[in-house]
Amino acid sequence: MALIEQIDILLIGNVMGLLKISINSVIYYQIVLCSVLTYLGLKMYICIVQLLQKSNYKRHGLEYGYSQPISAHVTSHHSKAGTPTMGGIVFVIAWICIVFLHANNIPNSHSKGKYSIIYPYILIPVAFSLLGLYDDVKKIYYKSNSGIRAKNKFIFQCLISFLLTYLLFNVSLFKAIWWSFVITATANALNITDGLDGLAVSCSIIIIATISLITSNAIGLLFLFSILIFLQFNKYPARIFMGDTGSMLLGSVIAILFLTHNLEWYLTISGLVLVLETLSVIIQISSIKLCNKKIFKMSPIHHHLEHYLHEKTITKLAIFITIVANLLIIYLI
């Protein structure tokens, strides 16, 4: 509970006021409940993983079982070995509960029925998260960073997002293709960004806060507090990683929040850091294949910057860029 008390009550009041949501006992207790359950869930998950690691080490001499393998190419991250991963599981549980609690706040302009709007809000992020979970488990099992092949992963993502969007949302075939592209691109962009302690989570908090502010969305607000609690465990030095399980869900949730309010073009500004991270990977791969030459020392660009700056400084820089970009969106809208 000490961690929960650190959240400034003034921040809660200001955010809720900006979102034009009355500070009644129901909303307040839902925020507290969501925050406390996220905190307890993470503490329990970390304890379980650490016990499994100790048990695995005693039996097989494998000290870092049940944790994400650290890339050998990023030498500054070797100290992170043994950090529990797949913490994004708590996001799945939190998101499902929040959507059911506030189904009446979901915009139904794209709904095929009175309650059917709940299903895409849940099924698309959960499907992406399950794909990320399989990727995480594969990495742990084979003790490798490769996971699912990028090409296969992209195909699965496109199929999942297109089929669920077309079947569950009241949109045309062309719009379903466009929405599936936005969802897949955002999920992958956030996954690419998730390479430093607190980086992707911090950017996600600002992006979700912005879309919640603009649209007066109680769902985004409640989910925001769940992510804020996770950040306390994920900030430098991280005690847990969200893994693909979390980044896939967060990315798809962000995309859906923008898409269902017809604000997807603003996502390129709101998620400017995500765009830059993705572009750095595309530029690097293209340069190697076409010119057999690297543009960056490493990609994504946050690893390139690690050759010059500490990762805490890089994360702060990304937060600053994201804040400025999202203030611009608020001004424009």
Short mmCIF file of N, CA and C in Angstrom, two decimals, residues 124 127-129 131-132 135 148-165 179-181 183-189 191 244 247-248:
data_model
loop_
_atom_site.label_atom_id
_atom_site.label_comp_id
_atom_site.label_asym_id
_atom_site.label_seq_id
_atom_site.Cartn_x
_atom_site.Cartn_y
_atom_site.Cartn_z
N ILE A 124 -9.43 -8.44 -29.72
CA ILE A 124 -8.25 -8.03 -30.50
C ILE A 124 -7.02 -7.88 -29.61
N ALA A 127 -6.01 -11.35 -28.22
CA ALA A 127 -5.43 -12.20 -29.27
C ALA A 127 -3.98 -11.80 -29.55
N PHE A 128 -3.72 -10.50 -29.60
CA PHE A 128 -2.35 -10.02 -29.81
C PHE A 128 -1.47 -10.38 -28.62
N SER A 129 -2.03 -10.27 -27.42
CA SER A 129 -1.27 -10.60 -26.22
C SER A 129 -0.93 -12.09 -26.16
N LEU A 131 -0.50 -14.02 -28.72
CA LEU A 131 0.58 -14.22 -29.70
C LEU A 131 1.92 -13.81 -29.09
N GLY A 132 1.90 -12.68 -28.36
CA GLY A 132 3.11 -12.23 -27.66
C GLY A 132 3.53 -13.19 -26.56
N ASP A 135 5.31 -16.04 -28.07
CA ASP A 135 6.65 -15.58 -28.45
C ASP A 135 7.57 -15.55 -27.23
N ILE A 148 9.30 -16.12 -32.35
CA ILE A 148 8.62 -16.40 -33.62
C ILE A 148 9.33 -15.64 -34.74
N ARG A 149 9.46 -16.27 -35.89
CA ARG A 149 10.07 -15.58 -37.02
C ARG A 149 9.27 -14.33 -37.35
N ALA A 150 9.99 -13.22 -37.64
CA ALA A 150 9.34 -11.92 -37.85
C ALA A 150 8.28 -11.98 -38.95
N LYS A 151 8.58 -12.70 -40.02
CA LYS A 151 7.65 -12.80 -41.14
C LYS A 151 6.37 -13.52 -40.71
N ASN A 152 6.51 -14.64 -40.02
CA ASN A 152 5.35 -15.40 -39.56
C ASN A 152 4.53 -14.61 -38.55
N LYS A 153 5.24 -13.92 -37.67
CA LYS A 153 4.57 -13.11 -36.65
C LYS A 153 3.73 -12.01 -37.31
N PHE A 154 4.30 -11.37 -38.31
CA PHE A 154 3.60 -10.28 -39.01
C PHE A 154 2.36 -10.81 -39.73
N ILE A 155 2.47 -11.97 -40.35
CA ILE A 155 1.32 -12.58 -41.05
C ILE A 155 0.20 -12.89 -40.06
N PHE A 156 0.56 -13.51 -38.93
CA PHE A 156 -0.43 -13.82 -37.90
C PHE A 156 -1.12 -12.55 -37.39
N GLN A 157 -0.33 -11.51 -37.16
CA GLN A 157 -0.88 -10.24 -36.67
C GLN A 157 -1.88 -9.65 -37.67
N CYS A 158 -1.50 -9.64 -38.93
CA CYS A 158 -2.37 -9.10 -39.98
C CYS A 158 -3.68 -9.88 -40.08
N LEU A 159 -3.57 -11.21 -40.03
CA LEU A 159 -4.76 -12.07 -40.12
C LEU A 159 -5.69 -11.85 -38.92
N ILE A 160 -5.09 -11.84 -37.73
CA ILE A 160 -5.88 -11.67 -36.51
C ILE A 160 -6.61 -10.32 -36.52
N SER A 161 -5.85 -9.26 -36.79
CA SER A 161 -6.43 -7.91 -36.74
C SER A 161 -7.47 -7.71 -37.84
N PHE A 162 -7.21 -8.24 -39.04
CA PHE A 162 -8.17 -8.05 -40.14
C PHE A 162 -9.46 -8.83 -39.89
N LEU A 163 -9.33 -10.10 -39.55
CA LEU A 163 -10.51 -10.95 -39.37
C LEU A 163 -11.38 -10.44 -38.22
N LEU A 164 -10.76 -10.13 -37.08
CA LEU A 164 -11.53 -9.67 -35.92
C LEU A 164 -12.13 -8.28 -36.17
N THR A 165 -11.38 -7.41 -36.85
CA THR A 165 -11.90 -6.08 -37.17
C THR A 165 -13.09 -6.16 -38.11
N TRP A 179 -7.71 -0.45 -40.71
CA TRP A 179 -7.65 -0.60 -39.26
C TRP A 179 -6.68 -1.70 -38.85
N SER A 180 -6.68 -2.80 -39.58
CA SER A 180 -5.77 -3.90 -39.24
C SER A 180 -4.32 -3.47 -39.42
N PHE A 181 -4.06 -2.62 -40.43
CA PHE A 181 -2.71 -2.09 -40.62
C PHE A 181 -2.30 -1.22 -39.44
N ILE A 183 -3.49 -1.20 -36.34
CA ILE A 183 -3.36 -2.01 -35.12
C ILE A 183 -2.04 -2.78 -35.13
N THR A 184 -1.75 -3.44 -36.25
CA THR A 184 -0.51 -4.23 -36.37
C THR A 184 0.72 -3.35 -36.27
N ALA A 185 0.69 -2.21 -36.96
CA ALA A 185 1.83 -1.28 -36.96
C ALA A 185 2.09 -0.73 -35.56
N THR A 186 1.03 -0.35 -34.86
CA THR A 186 1.18 0.22 -33.52
C THR A 186 1.70 -0.82 -32.53
N ALA A 187 1.17 -2.04 -32.61
CA ALA A 187 1.62 -3.11 -31.71
C ALA A 187 3.10 -3.40 -31.92
N ASN A 188 3.52 -3.47 -33.18
CA ASN A 188 4.94 -3.75 -33.48
C ASN A 188 5.83 -2.58 -33.10
N ALA A 189 5.34 -1.35 -33.32
CA ALA A 189 6.13 -0.17 -32.96
C ALA A 189 6.39 -0.11 -31.46
N ASN A 191 6.36 -2.68 -29.45
CA ASN A 191 7.23 -3.82 -29.15
C ASN A 191 8.69 -3.48 -29.43
N ASP A 244 6.65 -9.39 -24.81
CA ASP A 244 5.73 -9.23 -25.94
C ASP A 244 4.29 -9.38 -25.48
N SER A 247 3.55 -5.71 -24.47
CA SER A 247 3.71 -4.70 -25.53
C SER A 247 2.69 -4.89 -26.65
N MET A 248 2.37 -6.15 -26.98
CA MET A 248 1.38 -6.41 -28.01
C MET A 248 -0.01 -5.94 -27.58
#
